[in-house]
Coordinates of C-alpha atoms and ligand atoms in Angstrom, one line a residue:
X18 CA 97.2 125.2 69.1
X19 CA 100.8 123.9 69.0
X20 CA 100.7 121.8 72.1
X21 CA 97.9 119.5 73.0
X22 CA 97.3 118.5 76.6
X23 CA 97.3 114.9 77.5
X24 CA 93.5 114.9 77.8
X25 CA 93.1 116.6 74.5
X26 CA 95.2 113.9 72.9
X27 CA 93.0 111.2 74.4
X28 CA 89.8 113.0 73.3
X29 CA 91.3 113.4 69.8
X30 CA 91.7 109.6 69.5
X31 CA 88.1 109.1 70.6
X32 CA 87.0 111.1 67.6
X33 CA 88.8 108.7 65.2
X34 CA 87.3 105.7 63.6
X35 CA 90.1 103.1 63.2
X36 CA 89.3 99.7 62.0
X37 CA 91.0 97.5 64.6
X38 CA 90.8 93.7 65.2
X39 CA 92.0 92.2 68.5
X40 CA 91.8 88.6 69.6
X41 CA 89.5 87.9 66.6
X42 CA 87.0 90.7 67.4
X43 CA 86.5 94.2 66.0
X44 CA 87.3 96.9 68.6
X45 CA 84.8 99.7 68.7
X46 CA 86.6 101.8 71.2
X47 CA 90.4 101.2 71.3
X48 CA 91.0 104.0 73.8
X49 CA 89.2 102.2 76.6
X50 CA 90.0 98.6 75.7
X51 CA 91.9 97.1 78.7
X52 CA 94.6 95.6 76.5
X53 CA 95.2 98.7 74.4
X54 CA 94.7 101.5 77.0
X55 CA 98.1 101.1 78.7
X56 CA 99.8 101.7 75.4
X57 CA 97.7 104.8 74.9
X58 CA 98.7 106.0 78.4
X59 CA 102.4 105.8 77.3
X60 CA 101.8 108.0 74.3
X61 CA 99.7 110.3 76.5
X62 CA 102.8 110.7 78.7
X63 CA 104.6 112.4 75.7
X64 CA 101.9 115.1 75.9
X65 CA 101.7 115.3 79.7
X66 CA 105.5 115.8 80.2
X67 CA 105.5 118.5 77.5
X68 CA 103.2 120.6 79.7
X69 CA 105.5 120.2 82.7
X70 CA 107.8 123.2 83.1
X71 CA 110.4 120.9 84.6
X72 CA 110.8 119.0 81.4
X73 CA 110.1 121.8 78.9
X74 CA 113.7 121.9 77.6
X75 CA 113.7 118.3 76.7
X76 CA 110.1 117.8 75.7
X77 CA 109.5 120.8 73.6
X78 CA 111.4 122.7 70.8
X79 CA 110.9 125.9 68.7
X80 CA 109.6 125.0 65.3
X81 CA 112.0 126.1 62.6
X82 CA 108.9 126.6 60.4
X83 CA 106.7 128.8 62.5
X84 CA 108.8 129.8 65.5
X85 CA 106.1 128.3 67.8
X86 CA 106.8 126.0 70.8
X87 CA 106.0 122.5 69.7
X88 CA 106.4 119.0 71.1
X89 CA 109.9 117.6 70.3
X90 CA 108.2 114.6 68.7
X91 CA 107.1 116.9 65.9
X92 CA 110.4 118.7 65.5
X93 CA 113.1 118.5 62.8
X94 CA 116.5 118.4 64.5
X95 CA 118.2 121.8 63.9
X96 CA 121.5 121.0 65.7
X97 CA 123.5 118.3 67.4
X98 CA 122.1 119.8 70.7
X99 CA 118.6 118.8 69.4
X100 CA 119.8 115.3 68.6
X101 CA 121.2 115.0 72.1
X102 CA 118.0 116.3 73.7
X103 CA 116.0 113.8 71.7
X104 CA 117.9 110.9 73.3
X105 CA 117.6 112.4 76.8
X106 CA 113.9 112.9 76.2
X107 CA 113.5 109.3 75.3
X108 CA 115.4 108.1 78.4
X109 CA 113.1 110.2 80.5
X110 CA 110.0 108.7 78.9
X111 CA 111.4 105.2 79.3
X112 CA 111.9 105.9 83.0
X113 CA 108.4 107.3 83.4
X114 CA 106.6 104.5 81.4
X115 CA 108.9 101.4 81.6
X116 CA 107.7 100.6 78.2
X117 CA 107.7 101.7 74.6
X118 CA 106.0 105.1 74.3
X119 CA 105.7 104.7 70.5
X120 CA 105.8 108.3 69.3
X121 CA 109.4 108.2 68.2
X122 CA 108.7 106.4 65.0
X123 CA 106.9 109.4 63.6
X124 CA 109.7 111.8 64.8
X125 CA 112.3 109.6 63.1
X126 CA 110.2 109.3 60.0
X127 CA 109.7 113.1 59.5
X128 CA 113.4 113.8 60.0
X129 CA 114.3 111.1 57.4
X130 CA 111.6 112.1 54.9
X131 CA 112.6 115.8 55.2
X132 CA 116.2 115.5 54.1
X133 CA 115.6 112.8 51.5
X134 CA 112.7 114.6 49.7
X135 CA 114.8 117.8 49.7
X136 CA 117.7 116.0 48.0
X137 CA 115.4 114.1 45.7
X138 CA 113.8 117.4 44.5
X139 CA 117.3 118.9 44.0
X140 CA 118.4 116.1 41.8
X141 CA 115.2 115.2 40.0
X142 CA 113.2 118.5 40.0
X143 CA 110.3 116.8 41.8
X144 CA 108.0 118.7 44.2
X145 CA 107.9 116.3 47.1
X146 CA 109.6 118.4 49.7
X147 CA 107.2 121.3 49.7
X148 CA 104.3 118.8 50.0
X149 CA 106.1 117.2 52.9
X150 CA 106.6 120.6 54.6
X151 CA 102.9 121.3 54.3
X152 CA 102.2 118.0 56.0
X153 CA 104.8 118.7 58.7
X154 CA 103.2 122.1 59.5
X155 CA 99.9 120.5 60.1
X156 CA 101.5 117.8 62.3
X157 CA 103.2 120.6 64.3
X158 CA 100.2 122.8 64.5
X159 CA 97.9 120.0 65.7
X160 CA 100.5 118.2 67.8
X161 CA 99.8 114.9 66.0
X162 CA 101.1 111.5 66.8
X163 CA 102.3 110.0 63.6
X164 CA 103.2 106.4 63.0
X165 CA 106.3 106.1 60.9
X166 CA 105.6 102.9 58.9
X167 CA 108.5 101.2 57.3
X168 CA 108.6 97.4 57.7
X169 CA 106.8 95.4 55.0
X170 CA 105.8 91.8 55.6
X171 CA 108.5 90.7 53.0
X172 CA 107.3 87.2 52.3
X173 CA 110.2 85.2 50.8
X174 CA 113.3 87.0 52.0
X175 CA 115.2 85.5 49.1
X176 CA 113.1 87.4 46.5
X177 CA 112.8 91.1 45.7
X178 CA 109.4 92.7 46.0
X179 CA 108.3 92.3 42.4
X180 CA 109.2 88.6 42.3
X181 CA 107.1 87.6 45.3
X182 CA 104.4 85.0 44.7
X183 CA 101.9 87.5 46.3
X184 CA 102.7 91.1 45.1
X185 CA 101.1 92.6 48.2
X186 CA 103.8 91.3 50.5
X187 CA 105.5 94.7 49.9
X188 CA 103.5 97.9 49.9
X189 CA 103.0 99.2 46.4
X190 CA 101.2 101.5 44.0
X191 CA 98.5 99.7 42.1
X192 CA 97.1 102.7 40.2
X193 CA 98.2 106.2 39.5
X194 CA 95.4 108.6 38.9
X195 CA 95.2 112.3 38.1
X196 CA 94.2 113.1 41.7
X197 CA 96.4 110.6 43.5
X198 CA 97.5 107.0 43.9
X199 CA 95.9 103.7 45.0
X200 CA 98.0 101.6 47.4
X201 CA 97.8 97.9 48.4
X202 CA 100.0 95.9 50.7
X203 CA 100.7 96.0 54.4
X204 CA 103.2 97.2 57.1
X205 CA 104.0 94.8 59.9
X206 CA 105.0 95.4 63.5
X207 CA 103.6 98.9 63.4
X208 CA 104.5 100.5 66.8
X209 CA 101.8 102.7 68.2
X210 CA 99.6 102.5 65.1
X211 CA 96.3 102.4 67.0
X212 CA 97.4 105.4 69.1
X213 CA 98.3 107.5 66.0
X214 CA 96.5 110.3 64.2
X215 CA 98.3 109.9 60.9
X216 CA 100.7 107.3 59.3
X217 CA 103.8 108.2 57.4
X218 CA 104.7 105.3 55.1
X219 CA 108.2 104.7 53.8
X220 CA 109.8 102.0 51.6
X221 CA 111.2 99.0 53.5
X222 CA 114.4 98.4 51.5
X223 CA 116.6 99.9 48.8
X224 CA 114.7 99.3 45.6
X225 CA 115.9 98.6 42.1
X226 CA 114.2 99.7 38.8
X227 CA 112.0 96.6 38.6
X228 CA 110.7 97.4 42.0
X229 CA 109.9 101.1 41.3
X230 CA 106.2 100.6 42.2
X231 CA 107.4 99.7 45.7
X232 CA 109.5 102.8 46.1
X233 CA 106.8 104.7 47.9
X234 CA 106.3 107.2 50.6
X235 CA 103.1 108.9 51.6
X236 CA 101.0 110.2 54.6
X237 CA 97.4 109.2 55.3
X238 CA 95.0 109.7 58.3
X239 CA 95.3 106.6 60.4
X240 CA 91.5 106.0 60.0
X241 CA 91.4 106.6 56.3
X242 CA 89.0 104.3 54.3
X243 CA 91.1 101.4 53.1
X244 CA 93.3 101.1 56.2
X245 CA 92.7 98.4 58.9
X246 CA 94.7 97.0 61.7
X247 CA 95.2 93.6 63.4
X248 CA 96.6 94.1 66.9
X249 CA 99.6 92.1 67.8
X250 CA 99.3 90.0 71.0
X251 CA 101.9 90.1 73.7
X252 CA 103.1 87.6 76.2
X253 CA 100.7 87.7 79.3
X254 CA 98.5 90.3 77.6
X255 CA 95.2 88.8 78.9
X256 CA 96.3 89.4 82.4
X257 CA 95.1 93.0 81.6
X258 CA 91.6 91.5 81.3
X259 CA 91.7 90.2 84.9
X260 CA 91.1 93.6 86.4
X261 CA 94.0 93.4 89.0
X262 CA 97.0 95.5 89.3
X263 CA 99.9 93.3 90.6
X264 CA 100.1 90.5 88.1
X265 CA 100.3 92.8 85.1
X266 CA 103.5 94.2 86.5
X267 CA 103.0 97.6 85.0
X268 CA 99.4 98.6 85.6
X269 CA 99.4 101.9 83.8
X270 CA 101.7 101.7 80.8
X271 CA 102.6 99.5 77.8
X272 CA 103.4 99.5 74.1
X273 CA 101.9 97.9 71.1
X274 CA 102.5 96.8 67.6
X275 CA 99.9 96.0 64.9
X276 CA 99.7 94.7 61.3
X277 CA 98.5 97.6 59.1
X278 CA 96.7 96.7 56.0
X279 CA 96.2 98.8 52.9
X280 CA 93.2 97.6 50.8
X281 CA 93.1 99.9 47.8
X282 CA 93.9 103.0 49.9
X283 CA 93.5 106.2 48.0
X284 CA 96.2 108.9 48.7
X285 CA 95.9 112.3 47.1
X286 CA 99.1 113.5 45.4
X287 CA 99.5 116.3 48.0
X288 CA 100.3 113.6 50.5
X289 CA 102.7 111.5 48.3
X290 CA 106.4 112.1 49.0
X291 CA 108.0 109.4 46.9
X292 CA 106.4 107.4 44.0
X293 CA 108.8 105.4 41.9
X294 CA 112.1 107.2 42.6
X295 CA 113.7 103.9 43.5
X296 CA 117.3 105.5 43.6
X297 CA 116.2 107.4 46.8
X298 CA 114.5 104.5 48.6
X299 CA 117.8 103.2 50.1
X300 CA 118.7 106.6 51.5
X301 CA 115.3 106.9 53.2
X302 CA 115.6 103.5 54.7
X303 CA 119.1 104.2 55.9
X304 CA 118.3 107.5 57.5
X305 CA 115.1 106.4 59.2
X306 CA 116.8 103.3 60.5
X307 CA 119.8 105.4 61.6
X308 CA 117.5 107.8 63.6
X309 CA 115.7 104.9 65.1
X310 CA 118.9 103.1 66.1
X311 CA 119.9 106.3 67.8
X312 CA 116.5 106.3 69.6
X313 CA 117.2 103.0 71.3
X314 CA 120.2 104.6 73.0
X315 CA 117.5 106.6 74.9
X316 CA 114.3 104.6 75.3
X317 CA 115.9 101.3 76.2
X318 CA 118.2 103.0 78.7
X319 CA 115.2 104.6 80.4
X320 CA 113.5 101.2 80.7
X321 CA 116.8 99.8 81.8
X322 CA 116.9 102.3 84.7
X323 CA 113.6 101.0 85.9
X324 CA 114.7 97.4 85.6
X325 CA 117.9 98.1 87.5
X326 CA 115.9 99.9 90.2
X327 CA 113.5 96.9 90.4
X328 CA 116.4 94.5 90.7
X329 CA 118.0 96.5 93.5
X330 CA 114.6 96.6 95.3
X331 CA 114.1 92.9 94.9
X332 CA 117.6 92.3 96.4
X333 CA 116.6 94.5 99.3
X334 CA 113.3 92.8 99.9
X335 CA 115.0 89.4 99.7
X336 CA 117.5 90.5 102.3
X337 CA 120.4 90.0 99.9
X338 CA 121.3 93.7 99.2
X339 CA 124.6 93.6 101.1
X340 CA 125.9 90.5 99.3
X341 CA 129.0 91.5 97.3
X342 CA 128.0 89.5 94.2
X343 CA 124.6 91.3 94.2
X344 CA 126.3 94.7 94.4
X345 CA 128.6 93.7 91.6
X346 CA 125.8 92.5 89.4
X347 CA 124.0 95.9 89.9
X348 CA 127.2 97.7 89.0
X349 CA 127.5 95.6 85.8
X350 CA 123.9 96.4 84.9
X351 CA 124.5 100.1 85.4
X352 CA 127.7 99.9 83.4
X353 CA 126.0 98.2 80.4
X354 CA 123.0 100.6 80.6
X355 CA 125.2 103.7 80.6
X356 CA 127.3 102.3 77.7
X357 CA 124.1 102.2 75.7
X358 CA 123.4 105.8 76.7
X359 CA 126.9 106.8 75.7
X360 CA 126.3 105.4 72.2
X361 CA 123.1 107.3 71.9
X362 CA 124.7 110.5 73.0
X363 CA 127.9 109.9 70.9
X364 CA 126.0 109.4 67.6
X365 CA 124.0 112.6 68.3
X366 CA 127.0 114.7 69.3
X367 CA 128.8 113.6 66.1
X368 CA 125.8 114.4 63.9
X369 CA 125.9 116.7 60.9
X370 CA 123.7 119.0 58.9
X371 CA 122.1 117.7 55.7
X372 CA 121.3 119.7 52.6
X373 CA 117.8 120.5 53.9
X374 CA 119.2 121.9 57.2
X375 CA 118.0 119.0 59.3
X376 CA 120.6 117.3 61.4
X377 CA 121.5 113.6 60.8
X378 CA 123.2 111.4 63.4
X379 CA 126.6 109.8 62.8
X380 CA 125.4 106.7 61.0
X381 CA 128.4 104.5 62.0
X382 CA 127.9 105.3 65.7
X383 CA 124.1 104.9 65.5
X384 CA 124.6 101.5 64.1
X385 CA 127.1 100.6 66.8
X386 CA 124.6 101.9 69.3
X387 CA 121.9 99.6 68.0
X388 CA 124.3 96.6 67.7
X389 CA 125.0 97.0 71.4
X390 CA 121.2 97.2 72.0
X391 CA 120.8 93.8 70.4
X392 CA 123.0 92.4 73.3
X393 CA 123.2 94.5 76.5
X394 CA 119.4 94.5 77.4
X395 CA 119.6 90.7 77.3
X396 CA 122.5 90.7 79.7
X397 CA 120.8 93.3 81.9
X398 CA 117.6 91.2 81.9
X399 CA 119.6 88.1 82.7
X400 CA 121.2 89.8 85.7
X401 CA 117.8 91.1 86.9
X402 CA 116.4 87.6 86.8
X403 CA 119.5 86.3 88.6
X404 CA 119.0 88.9 91.4
X405 CA 115.2 88.5 91.5
X406 CA 115.2 84.8 92.1
X407 CA 112.8 82.1 90.9
X408 CA 109.8 83.4 92.7
X409 CA 109.4 86.0 89.9
X410 CA 107.9 83.2 87.8
X411 CA 106.5 80.8 90.3
X412 CA 104.6 83.2 92.6
X413 CA 100.9 82.8 93.3
X414 CA 98.5 85.2 91.7
X415 CA 97.1 88.5 93.0
X416 CA 93.8 86.8 93.5
X417 CA 95.4 84.3 95.9
X418 CA 97.2 87.1 97.7
X419 CA 93.9 88.9 98.2
X420 CA 91.9 85.7 99.1
X421 CA 90.3 85.9 102.6
X422 CA 91.8 82.5 103.5
X423 CA 94.8 81.5 101.4
X424 CA 95.9 85.1 101.2
X425 CA 97.3 84.7 104.7
X426 CA 99.3 81.7 103.6
X427 CA 100.6 83.5 100.5
X428 CA 101.6 86.5 102.6
X429 CA 103.3 84.3 105.2
X430 CA 105.4 82.2 102.8
X431 CA 106.2 84.7 100.2
X432 CA 107.5 87.2 102.7
X433 CA 111.1 88.4 102.4
X434 CA 112.6 90.6 105.1
X435 CA 110.2 91.2 108.0
X436 CA 110.0 95.0 107.6
X437 CA 108.6 94.9 104.0
X438 CA 105.0 93.8 103.3
X439 CA 104.8 90.7 101.0
X440 CA 102.7 92.7 98.6
X441 CA 105.7 95.0 97.9
X442 CA 107.9 92.0 97.1
X443 CA 105.2 90.6 94.8
X444 CA 104.8 93.9 93.0
X445 CA 108.5 94.4 92.2
X446 CA 109.0 90.8 91.1
X447 CA 106.0 91.1 88.7
X448 CA 107.5 94.3 87.4
X449 CA 110.7 92.5 86.6
X450 CA 108.7 89.7 85.0
X451 CA 106.8 92.2 82.9
X452 CA 109.9 93.8 81.5
X453 CA 111.9 90.6 80.9
X454 CA 109.1 88.1 80.0
X455 CA 105.8 89.9 79.9
X456 CA 104.1 92.5 77.8
X457 CA 107.0 95.0 78.1
X458 CA 109.5 92.3 77.0
X459 CA 108.3 93.0 73.4
X460 CA 110.0 96.4 73.7
X461 CA 112.8 95.6 76.0
X462 CA 114.0 92.3 74.5
X463 CA 112.8 91.2 71.0
X464 CA 112.5 94.8 69.8
X465 CA 116.0 95.4 71.0
X466 CA 117.0 92.6 68.7
X467 CA 114.9 93.3 65.7
X468 CA 113.4 96.8 66.0
X469 CA 115.0 99.4 63.7
X470 CA 116.6 96.4 61.8
X471 CA 118.0 93.1 62.9
X472 CA 121.6 92.7 64.0
X473 CA 122.8 91.8 60.5
X474 CA 121.4 95.1 59.1
X475 CA 123.7 97.0 61.5
X476 CA 126.7 94.9 60.6
X477 CA 126.2 95.7 56.9
X478 CA 126.1 99.4 57.8
X479 CA 129.1 99.1 60.1
X480 CA 131.1 97.4 57.3
X481 CA 130.1 100.1 54.9
X482 CA 130.8 103.0 57.2
X483 CA 133.8 101.5 59.1
X484 CA 136.3 102.8 56.5
X485 CA 138.6 99.8 56.6
X486 CA 140.7 101.1 53.7
X487 CA 141.7 104.1 55.8
X488 CA 142.6 101.9 58.7
X489 CA 144.8 99.7 56.5
X490 CA 146.5 102.9 55.3
X491 CA 147.2 103.9 58.9
X492 CA 148.7 100.5 59.6
X493 CA 150.9 100.6 56.5
X494 CA 152.2 104.0 57.4
X495 CA 153.2 103.0 60.9
X496 CA 154.6 99.7 59.7
X497 CA 156.6 101.4 57.0
X498 CA 154.9 99.4 54.2
X499 CA 155.3 101.1 50.8
X500 CA 153.3 99.5 47.9
Ligands
LIG246 FE1 110.3 105.0 70.8 FE2 111.8 103.1 71.8 FE3 109.3 102.6 71.3 FE4 111.0 102.9 69.2 S1 111.0 101.3 70.8 S2 109.0 103.9 69.4 S3 112.4 104.4 70.1 S4 110.1 104.0 72.8
LIG247 FE1 111.1 100.4 67.6

């Protein structure tokens, strides 16, 4: 079976036995937990849309390994066309879920691990790439969701991994055995971890020789003995426990992050893809981050589409749609959103083939894309709040709206234009609140800042890739300067 249905995906999660803590309690059944379930629904959408003939071209691809039709999230990009389709697929899913659908981290991880293990084997004579391809085949055949796990907790940012007061603040090998390795440490902010079948771990920074134990990449089942999770809470998350559908803003979908802990996790050698080859850890980080910076030029744009639509509806319901400044603000939002999309498409169109055959994005343009992502969604969110008005954060609750007595008052005084029910206005304002300040703001705002690397990380890459010397040479030629 190369394509799972959405229900098969959900059933496959039910068979897993993840050790998850949420709000101080162990969670027996994450799939049906009201706080977690919307995030599962978002991943489920990556399976559902792959079954829809209308979206087949974006959502599926032909495996270069088996020739079978597979979900694009399990695919290694074989052309710039694949890279472009990836971004379009992410925009589509952002539009359908208005949240983080999580599965991209695994897709970005397999593409990065593929080319780096290939080059590592070529240079060092190691055997990592064929092990990785075996893992990839299984992922494709079973249509798995894989959590690409990169970010370590990092403790004191001024110290390298091996100099930390607590050596577990970076994920490391604590024992090498004949049959495999033993791993301790953790990965922070793990997107979609609880909705994943497997995890694919990568090092978090370029390592030096002293930190060779931290230059580590491996795969493990998400419910392996020795892995546990502490679910990250989100702004307004407990509204999901109230049972309503308006105050949550987005009843059906969401995203999640979790702290993933490795307590003497055993990994057989067949699932180890880097172990001590510190010279290659930088390339793996750079490529994964590059792919994920490209990804944001798709997913955040899709969520932006929903937010722009919601702002336009709010303006309509407020009776302000015809005001010229409102029209202009909506134009500005569209302009910013499409600029982000242009960056996602540009770094894809300018991609190139790596030695393994897998296509890599243009790293400079992918970093420019993400740098814009650290800014424009904030401006789009600011404009959405401007258009929505203050009621978005001062409105009475759904329980008040539905109350047999005060409900009438809520409906009377929160009414906008006469032709639209008050409830519609409440719903759209709550949606804007959700994306800009609520559970989805994790993905649309703070993740836009720090996900796939904080702004400074992109600036370092932009300075490295920007080729300033060449630009100086151009200026000298034009200015007639001869050294
Ligand atoms: Fe995918 Fe975007 Fe979520 Fe990253 S933030 S996993 S790119 S949806
Ligand atoms: Fe992310």
